[in-house]
PDB file of C-alpha atoms in Angstrom:
ATOM      1  CA  MET A   1     -15.283   4.557 -32.350  1.00 46.00           C
ATOM      2  CA  ARG A   2     -17.285   7.582 -33.478  1.00 48.00           C
ATOM      3  CA  MET A   3     -15.478  10.915 -33.912  1.00 41.00           C
ATOM      4  CA  ARG A   4     -17.669  12.419 -31.204  1.00 46.00           C
ATOM      5  CA  ASP A   5     -16.479   9.840 -28.677  1.00 48.00           C
ATOM      6  CA  THR A   6     -12.878  10.922 -29.271  1.00 47.00           C
ATOM      7  CA  PHE A   7     -13.566  14.395 -27.850  1.00 51.00           C
ATOM      8  CA  ILE A   8     -16.633  13.955 -25.616  1.00 64.00           C
ATOM      9  CA  LYS A   9     -16.062  11.614 -22.692  1.00 69.00           C
ATOM     10  CA  PRO A  10     -18.711  10.424 -20.217  1.00 73.00           C
ATOM     11  CA  MET A  11     -18.739  12.257 -16.894  1.00 67.00           C
ATOM     12  CA  HIS A  12     -18.630  10.565 -13.503  1.00 63.00           C
ATOM     13  CA  ARG A  13     -21.738  11.113 -11.368  1.00 73.00           C
ATOM     14  CA  GLU A  14     -19.574  12.826  -8.703  1.00 71.00           C
ATOM     15  CA  GLY A  15     -19.226  15.771 -11.071  1.00 67.00           C
ATOM     16  CA  VAL A  16     -22.900  16.400 -11.837  1.00 71.00           C
ATOM     17  CA  ARG A  17     -23.567  18.868  -9.020  1.00 76.00           C
ATOM     18  CA  PHE A  18     -20.319  20.733  -9.617  1.00 74.00           C
ATOM     19  CA  VAL A  19     -21.063  21.232 -13.304  1.00 77.00           C
ATOM     20  CA  ALA A  20     -24.583  22.358 -12.355  1.00 82.00           C
ATOM     21  CA  ILE A  21     -23.164  24.927  -9.908  1.00 82.00           C
ATOM     22  CA  PHE A  22     -20.703  26.213 -12.523  1.00 79.00           C
ATOM     23  CA  ALA A  23     -23.537  26.472 -15.069  1.00 83.00           C
ATOM     24  CA  VAL A  24     -25.790  28.461 -12.700  1.00 84.00           C
ATOM     25  CA  VAL A  25     -22.949  30.831 -11.840  1.00 85.00           C
ATOM     26  CA  THR A  26     -22.230  31.244 -15.568  1.00 86.00           C
ATOM     27  CA  ILE A  27     -25.820  32.338 -16.205  1.00 86.00           C
ATOM     28  CA  GLY A  28     -25.416  34.954 -13.481  1.00 85.00           C
ATOM     29  CA  LEU A  29     -22.149  36.137 -15.001  1.00 84.00           C
ATOM     30  CA  PHE A  30     -23.820  36.645 -18.377  1.00 83.00           C
ATOM     31  CA  LEU A  31     -26.310  38.973 -16.649  1.00 85.00           C
ATOM     32  CA  VAL A  32     -23.369  41.042 -15.422  1.00 85.00           C
ATOM     33  CA  SER A  33     -21.088  40.936 -18.457  1.00 86.00           C
ATOM     34  CA  GLU A  34     -20.881  38.947 -21.680  1.00 84.00           C
ATOM     35  CA  LEU A  35     -17.120  38.618 -21.220  1.00 87.00           C
ATOM     36  CA  LEU A  36     -17.519  37.212 -17.712  1.00 85.00           C
ATOM     37  CA  GLY A  37     -20.209  34.887 -19.013  1.00 84.00           C
ATOM     38  CA  TRP A  38     -17.907  33.371 -21.616  1.00 85.00           C
ATOM     39  CA  ILE A  39     -15.227  32.933 -18.949  1.00 86.00           C
ATOM     40  CA  GLY A  40     -17.848  31.051 -16.954  1.00 84.00           C
ATOM     41  CA  VAL A  41     -18.584  28.867 -19.981  1.00 85.00           C
ATOM     42  CA  GLY A  42     -14.898  27.984 -20.202  1.00 83.00           C
ATOM     43  CA  LEU A  43     -14.752  27.091 -16.502  1.00 83.00           C
ATOM     44  CA  THR A  44     -17.906  24.979 -16.806  1.00 82.00           C
ATOM     45  CA  VAL A  45     -16.391  23.042 -19.701  1.00 80.00           C
ATOM     46  CA  TRP A  46     -13.206  22.552 -17.653  1.00 73.00           C
ATOM     47  CA  CYS A  47     -15.266  21.237 -14.714  1.00 73.00           C
ATOM     48  CA  TYR A  48     -16.984  18.720 -16.995  1.00 76.00           C
ATOM     49  CA  TYR A  49     -13.602  17.721 -18.383  1.00 73.00           C
ATOM     50  CA  PHE A  50     -12.149  17.301 -14.891  1.00 70.00           C
ATOM     51  CA  PHE A  51     -14.822  14.767 -13.943  1.00 74.00           C
ATOM     52  CA  ARG A  52     -14.581  12.809 -17.183  1.00 77.00           C
ATOM     53  CA  ASP A  53     -14.703   9.050 -16.804  1.00 80.00           C
ATOM     54  CA  PRO A  54     -13.439   7.483 -20.043  1.00 82.00           C
ATOM     55  CA  VAL A  55     -13.641   3.774 -20.791  1.00 83.00           C
ATOM     56  CA  ARG A  56     -10.336   2.021 -20.078  1.00 87.00           C
ATOM     57  CA  VAL A  57      -9.297  -1.424 -21.323  1.00 90.00           C
ATOM     58  CA  PRO A  58      -6.866  -3.268 -19.002  1.00 92.00           C
ATOM     59  CA  PRO A  59      -4.310  -5.705 -20.498  1.00 93.00           C
ATOM     60  CA  ALA A  60      -5.760  -9.170 -21.072  1.00 87.00           C
ATOM     61  CA  ARG A  61      -2.934 -10.931 -19.234  1.00 90.00           C
ATOM     62  CA  GLY A  62      -3.151 -11.311 -15.465  1.00 87.00           C
ATOM     63  CA  GLY A  63      -0.355 -10.885 -12.960  1.00 92.00           C
ATOM     64  CA  LEU A  64       0.240  -7.232 -13.765  1.00 96.00           C
ATOM     65  CA  VAL A  65       0.147  -4.153 -11.553  1.00 97.00           C
ATOM     66  CA  LEU A  66      -1.615  -1.299 -13.369  1.00 97.00           C
ATOM     67  CA  SER A  67      -1.445   2.409 -12.730  1.00 97.00           C
ATOM     68  CA  PRO A  68      -4.261   3.517 -10.392  1.00 96.00           C
ATOM     69  CA  ALA A  69      -4.279   7.036 -11.835  1.00 93.00           C
ATOM     70  CA  ASP A  70      -3.631   9.217 -14.848  1.00 93.00           C
ATOM     71  CA  GLY A  71      -0.619  11.452 -14.402  1.00 93.00           C
ATOM     72  CA  ILE A  72       3.149  11.439 -14.130  1.00 95.00           C
ATOM     73  CA  VAL A  73       5.375   9.136 -12.073  1.00 96.00           C
ATOM     74  CA  SER A  74       6.815  11.597  -9.547  1.00 93.00           C
ATOM     75  CA  LEU A  75       8.664   9.287  -7.135  1.00 93.00           C
ATOM     76  CA  ILE A  76       9.988   5.733  -6.952  1.00 96.00           C
ATOM     77  CA  GLU A  77      11.506   4.854  -3.589  1.00 95.00           C
ATOM     78  CA  GLN A  78      11.534   2.459  -0.651  1.00 96.00           C
ATOM     79  CA  ALA A  79       8.967   3.274   2.040  1.00 95.00           C
ATOM     80  CA  VAL A  80       6.879   1.615   4.753  1.00 95.00           C
ATOM     81  CA  PRO A  81       3.135   1.430   3.945  1.00 95.00           C
ATOM     82  CA  PRO A  82       0.769   3.562   6.079  1.00 93.00           C
ATOM     83  CA  LYS A  83       0.629   2.193   9.626  1.00 92.00           C
ATOM     84  CA  GLU A  84      -3.151   2.305   9.747  1.00 93.00           C
ATOM     85  CA  LEU A  85      -3.339  -0.525   7.173  1.00 94.00           C
ATOM     86  CA  GLY A  86      -1.738  -2.973   9.608  1.00 93.00           C
ATOM     87  CA  MET A  87       0.838  -4.248   7.125  1.00 94.00           C
ATOM     88  CA  PRO A  88       4.337  -5.350   8.237  1.00 93.00           C
ATOM     89  CA  GLU A  89       6.680  -2.398   8.791  1.00 92.00           C
ATOM     90  CA  THR A  90       8.965  -3.546   6.005  1.00 93.00           C
ATOM     91  CA  PRO A  91      10.005  -0.981   3.385  1.00 96.00           C
ATOM     92  CA  LEU A  92       8.433  -1.718   0.001  1.00 97.00           C
ATOM     93  CA  THR A  93       8.900  -0.093  -3.377  1.00 97.00           C
ATOM     94  CA  ARG A  94       6.522   2.845  -3.595  1.00 97.00           C
ATOM     95  CA  VAL A  95       5.529   4.245  -6.978  1.00 97.00           C
ATOM     96  CA  SER A  96       3.847   7.677  -6.801  1.00 95.00           C
ATOM     97  CA  VAL A  97       1.653   9.037  -9.600  1.00 95.00           C
ATOM     98  CA  PHE A  98       0.978  12.777  -9.455  1.00 92.00           C
ATOM     99  CA  MET A  99      -2.267  14.078 -10.970  1.00 88.00           C
ATOM    100  CA  ASN A 100      -2.614  17.718 -11.981  1.00 84.00           C
ATOM    101  CA  VAL A 101      -5.948  19.505 -12.379  1.00 79.00           C
ATOM    102  CA  PHE A 102      -6.156  18.515 -16.055  1.00 81.00           C
ATOM    103  CA  ASN A 103      -5.784  14.749 -15.512  1.00 85.00           C
ATOM    104  CA  CYS A 104      -8.720  12.365 -15.230  1.00 83.00           C
ATOM    105  CA  HIS A 105      -9.197  11.872 -11.466  1.00 82.00           C
ATOM    106  CA  VAL A 106     -11.091   8.574 -11.404  1.00 89.00           C
ATOM    107  CA  ASN A 107      -8.895   6.031  -9.587  1.00 93.00           C
ATOM    108  CA  ARG A 108      -8.671   2.359 -10.595  1.00 94.00           C
ATOM    109  CA  SER A 109      -7.541  -0.784  -8.839  1.00 96.00           C
ATOM    110  CA  PRO A 110      -3.952  -1.763  -9.709  1.00 97.00           C
ATOM    111  CA  VAL A 111      -4.640  -5.498  -9.297  1.00 97.00           C
ATOM    112  CA  ALA A 112      -7.395  -8.070  -8.910  1.00 96.00           C
ATOM    113  CA  GLY A 113      -8.048  -9.049  -5.318  1.00 96.00           C
ATOM    114  CA  GLU A 114     -10.036  -8.576  -2.110  1.00 97.00           C
ATOM    115  CA  VAL A 115     -10.113  -5.322  -0.171  1.00 97.00           C
ATOM    116  CA  VAL A 116      -9.023  -6.451   3.305  1.00 96.00           C
ATOM    117  CA  SER A 117      -8.464  -3.025   4.875  1.00 96.00           C
ATOM    118  CA  ILE A 118      -9.609   0.561   4.251  1.00 96.00           C
ATOM    119  CA  ALA A 119      -8.175   3.348   6.396  1.00 94.00           C
ATOM    120  CA  TYR A 120      -8.866   7.074   6.201  1.00 92.00           C
ATOM    121  CA  ARG A 121      -6.530   9.529   7.941  1.00 89.00           C
ATOM    122  CA  PRO A 122      -7.033  13.308   8.080  1.00 82.00           C
ATOM    123  CA  GLY A 123      -3.999  15.487   7.477  1.00 68.00           C
ATOM    124  CA  LYS A 124      -2.534  18.528   5.785  1.00 64.00           C
ATOM    125  CA  PHE A 125      -2.698  19.711   2.181  1.00 60.00           C
ATOM    126  CA  PHE A 126       0.876  20.110   0.972  1.00 58.00           C
ATOM    127  CA  ASN A 127       1.619  20.001  -2.743  1.00 57.00           C
ATOM    128  CA  ALA A 128       1.047  16.327  -3.635  1.00 54.00           C
ATOM    129  CA  SER A 129       4.236  16.184  -5.702  1.00 56.00           C
ATOM    130  CA  LEU A 130       6.350  16.607  -2.556  1.00 57.00           C
ATOM    131  CA  ASP A 131       7.786  13.563  -0.786  1.00 61.00           C
ATOM    132  CA  LYS A 132       6.359  14.610   2.597  1.00 59.00           C
ATOM    133  CA  ALA A 133       2.827  14.473   1.183  1.00 58.00           C
ATOM    134  CA  SER A 134       2.799  10.679   1.654  1.00 64.00           C
ATOM    135  CA  ALA A 135       3.291  11.072   5.416  1.00 66.00           C
ATOM    136  CA  ASP A 136       1.570  14.382   6.226  1.00 69.00           C
ATOM    137  CA  ASN A 137      -1.345  14.862   3.826  1.00 78.00           C
ATOM    138  CA  GLU A 138      -4.919  13.671   4.187  1.00 84.00           C
ATOM    139  CA  ARG A 139      -5.156  10.171   2.726  1.00 89.00           C
ATOM    140  CA  ASN A 140      -7.304   7.097   2.205  1.00 93.00           C
ATOM    141  CA  SER A 141      -5.530   3.742   1.989  1.00 95.00           C
ATOM    142  CA  LEU A 142      -6.595   0.355   0.623  1.00 96.00           C
ATOM    143  CA  ARG A 143      -4.925  -2.988   1.322  1.00 97.00           C
ATOM    144  CA  ILE A 144      -5.666  -5.501  -1.416  1.00 97.00           C
ATOM    145  CA  ARG A 145      -4.981  -9.229  -1.077  1.00 97.00           C
ATOM    146  CA  MET A 146      -4.440 -11.101  -4.325  1.00 96.00           C
ATOM    147  CA  GLU A 147      -5.269 -14.752  -5.032  1.00 93.00           C
ATOM    148  CA  ASP A 148      -1.699 -15.878  -4.352  1.00 93.00           C
ATOM    149  CA  GLY A 149      -1.834 -14.329  -0.858  1.00 94.00           C
ATOM    150  CA  ARG A 150       0.447 -11.409  -1.623  1.00 95.00           C
ATOM    151  CA  GLU A 151      -0.755  -7.953  -0.687  1.00 96.00           C
ATOM    152  CA  LEU A 152      -0.510  -4.525  -2.253  1.00 96.00           C
ATOM    153  CA  ALA A 153      -1.376  -1.097  -0.859  1.00 97.00           C
ATOM    154  CA  VAL A 154      -2.774   1.796  -2.861  1.00 97.00           C
ATOM    155  CA  VAL A 155      -3.142   5.204  -1.209  1.00 95.00           C
ATOM    156  CA  GLN A 156      -5.199   8.217  -2.309  1.00 93.00           C
ATOM    157  CA  ILE A 157      -3.460  11.412  -1.158  1.00 90.00           C
ATOM    158  CA  ALA A 158      -5.043  14.858  -1.131  1.00 83.00           C
ATOM    159  CA  GLY A 159      -3.035  17.682  -2.683  1.00 68.00           C
ATOM    160  CA  LEU A 160      -2.651  21.427  -2.398  1.00 65.00           C
ATOM    161  CA  VAL A 161      -6.118  22.204  -3.756  1.00 58.00           C
ATOM    162  CA  ALA A 162      -7.764  18.801  -3.200  1.00 52.00           C
ATOM    163  CA  ARG A 163     -10.298  18.857  -0.396  1.00 58.00           C
ATOM    164  CA  ARG A 164     -12.245  15.668  -0.942  1.00 74.00           C
ATOM    165  CA  ILE A 165     -11.218  12.026  -1.245  1.00 86.00           C
ATOM    166  CA  VAL A 166     -13.984   9.686  -2.378  1.00 85.00           C
ATOM    167  CA  CYS A 167     -13.770   5.896  -1.986  1.00 89.00           C
ATOM    168  CA  PHE A 168     -16.389   3.744  -3.745  1.00 88.00           C
ATOM    169  CA  VAL A 169     -15.490   0.305  -2.358  1.00 93.00           C
ATOM    170  CA  LYS A 170     -16.153  -1.554   0.891  1.00 93.00           C
ATOM    171  CA  LEU A 171     -14.324  -4.110   3.013  1.00 94.00           C
ATOM    172  CA  GLN A 172     -14.257  -7.648   1.562  1.00 94.00           C
ATOM    173  CA  GLU A 173     -15.267  -6.336  -1.847  1.00 95.00           C
ATOM    174  CA  ARG A 174     -13.530  -8.112  -4.715  1.00 96.00           C
ATOM    175  CA  LEU A 175     -12.008  -5.974  -7.427  1.00 96.00           C
ATOM    176  CA  GLN A 176     -10.731  -6.716 -10.897  1.00 95.00           C
ATOM    177  CA  ALA A 177      -7.642  -4.942 -12.185  1.00 95.00           C
ATOM    178  CA  GLY A 178      -8.785  -1.632 -13.641  1.00 94.00           C
ATOM    179  CA  ASP A 179     -12.042  -1.418 -11.650  1.00 95.00           C
ATOM    180  CA  ARG A 180     -12.939   2.060 -10.398  1.00 93.00           C
ATOM    181  CA  PHE A 181     -12.440   2.401  -6.649  1.00 94.00           C
ATOM    182  CA  GLY A 182     -12.387   6.141  -5.969  1.00 91.00           C
ATOM    183  CA  LEU A 183     -11.863   9.738  -7.008  1.00 87.00           C
ATOM    184  CA  ILE A 184     -10.055  12.801  -5.649  1.00 84.00           C
ATOM    185  CA  ARG A 185     -10.791  16.426  -6.402  1.00 71.00           C
ATOM    186  CA  PHE A 186      -8.992  18.663  -7.475  1.00 65.00           C
ATOM    187  CA  GLY A 187      -5.309  17.709  -8.017  1.00 63.00           C
ATOM    188  CA  SER A 188      -3.650  14.979  -5.978  1.00 81.00           C
ATOM    189  CA  ARG A 189      -1.556  11.796  -5.949  1.00 88.00           C
ATOM    190  CA  LEU A 190      -1.774   8.008  -5.770  1.00 93.00           C
ATOM    191  CA  ASP A 191       0.883   5.825  -4.127  1.00 95.00           C
ATOM    192  CA  VAL A 192       1.235   2.121  -4.918  1.00 97.00           C
ATOM    193  CA  TYR A 193       3.271  -0.079  -2.550  1.00 97.00           C
ATOM    194  CA  LEU A 194       4.421  -3.108  -4.538  1.00 97.00           C
ATOM    195  CA  PRO A 195       4.752  -6.547  -2.914  1.00 96.00           C
ATOM    196  CA  GLU A 196       8.200  -7.358  -1.561  1.00 93.00           C
ATOM    197  CA  GLY A 197      10.678  -8.312  -4.280  1.00 92.00           C
ATOM    198  CA  VAL A 198       8.671  -6.816  -7.151  1.00 95.00           C
ATOM    199  CA  THR A 199      10.557  -4.304  -9.314  1.00 94.00           C
ATOM    200  CA  PRO A 200       8.743  -1.457 -11.102  1.00 96.00           C
ATOM    201  CA  LEU A 201       8.826  -1.294 -14.891  1.00 96.00           C
ATOM    202  CA  VAL A 202       8.277   2.483 -15.019  1.00 97.00           C
ATOM    203  CA  SER A 203      10.540   5.505 -14.616  1.00 96.00           C
ATOM    204  CA  ILE A 204      10.195   8.924 -12.998  1.00 96.00           C
ATOM    205  CA  GLY A 205       8.576  11.341 -15.449  1.00 96.00           C
ATOM    206  CA  GLN A 206       6.704   8.626 -17.354  1.00 97.00           C
ATOM    207  CA  THR A 207       3.091   9.376 -18.304  1.00 96.00           C
ATOM    208  CA  MET A 208       0.568   6.946 -16.829  1.00 96.00           C
ATOM    209  CA  VAL A 209      -2.936   5.937 -17.922  1.00 96.00           C
ATOM    210  CA  ALA A 210      -5.147   4.575 -15.146  1.00 94.00           C
ATOM    211  CA  GLY A 211      -6.175   0.967 -15.637  1.00 94.00           C
ATOM    212  CA  GLU A 212      -3.941   0.490 -18.687  1.00 96.00           C
ATOM    213  CA  THR A 213      -0.285   1.393 -18.050  1.00 97.00           C
ATOM    214  CA  VAL A 214       1.678  -1.495 -16.478  1.00 97.00           C
ATOM    215  CA  ILE A 215       3.656  -0.519 -13.362  1.00 97.00           C
ATOM    216  CA  ALA A 216       5.066  -3.976 -12.583  1.00 96.00           C
ATOM    217  CA  ASP A 217       4.890  -7.659 -13.496  1.00 95.00           C
ATOM    218  CA  LEU A 218       4.075  -9.965 -10.585  1.00 93.00           C
ATOM    219  CA  ILE A 219       4.839 -13.134 -12.544  1.00 87.00           C
ATOM    220  CA  SER A 220       7.863 -12.550 -14.752  1.00 70.00           C
ATOM    221  CA  THR A 221      11.336 -12.576 -13.210  1.00 53.00           C
ATOM    222  CA  ASP A 222      12.727 -10.626 -16.132  1.00 52.00           C
ATOM    223  CA  HIS A 223      12.222  -7.161 -14.623  1.00 46.00           C
ATOM    224  CA  ILE A 224      13.619  -4.103 -16.331  1.00 41.00           C
ATOM    225  CA  ARG A 225      13.684  -0.816 -14.458  1.00 42.00           C
TER     226      ARG A 225
END
């Protein structure tokens, strides 16, 4: 890896127009004041950084549930998946990953499988770190069926300042673990509903890397929480 690649990450196409807007505003600020112009430069760099889309390398072994987002594990609890997905109303272990405005916001599939349901639901914009955000906030939910027939739900949840959930995938599309499936701007949360009987291997407060950090093992029976 070149030194440049350590600091300069590729940007997702969703961010191009936002960076362009920030850059145009920055030019205008320089016409008003040099100080304001340099503040604009800083905000433009932040915008580019927000939409970064670094290369991620999933674990080689299958049968793992990977984090769908960069951020911090904010909640681990039993909850029923969103009704609009049509899954059984049985409480499953839900692992929530909270993303702040400095995290990479490209979302990745936790497992390999087929997208059998996509459901968008409008809602409110509470702080995404709060428990009630799962039920009340705007969200977009995916139901993924794995080769062994088990299903997993992953839910994009808008946050306090997030006003746009983007989903890249379509019904019946097949995903590999770690594939990009969406993006949220600007600050939000991802919930993963693990299959029944699967125990998470992460703890509240743990830092997650999308497409790389293992949340759970679908194969091993030697689970450690």
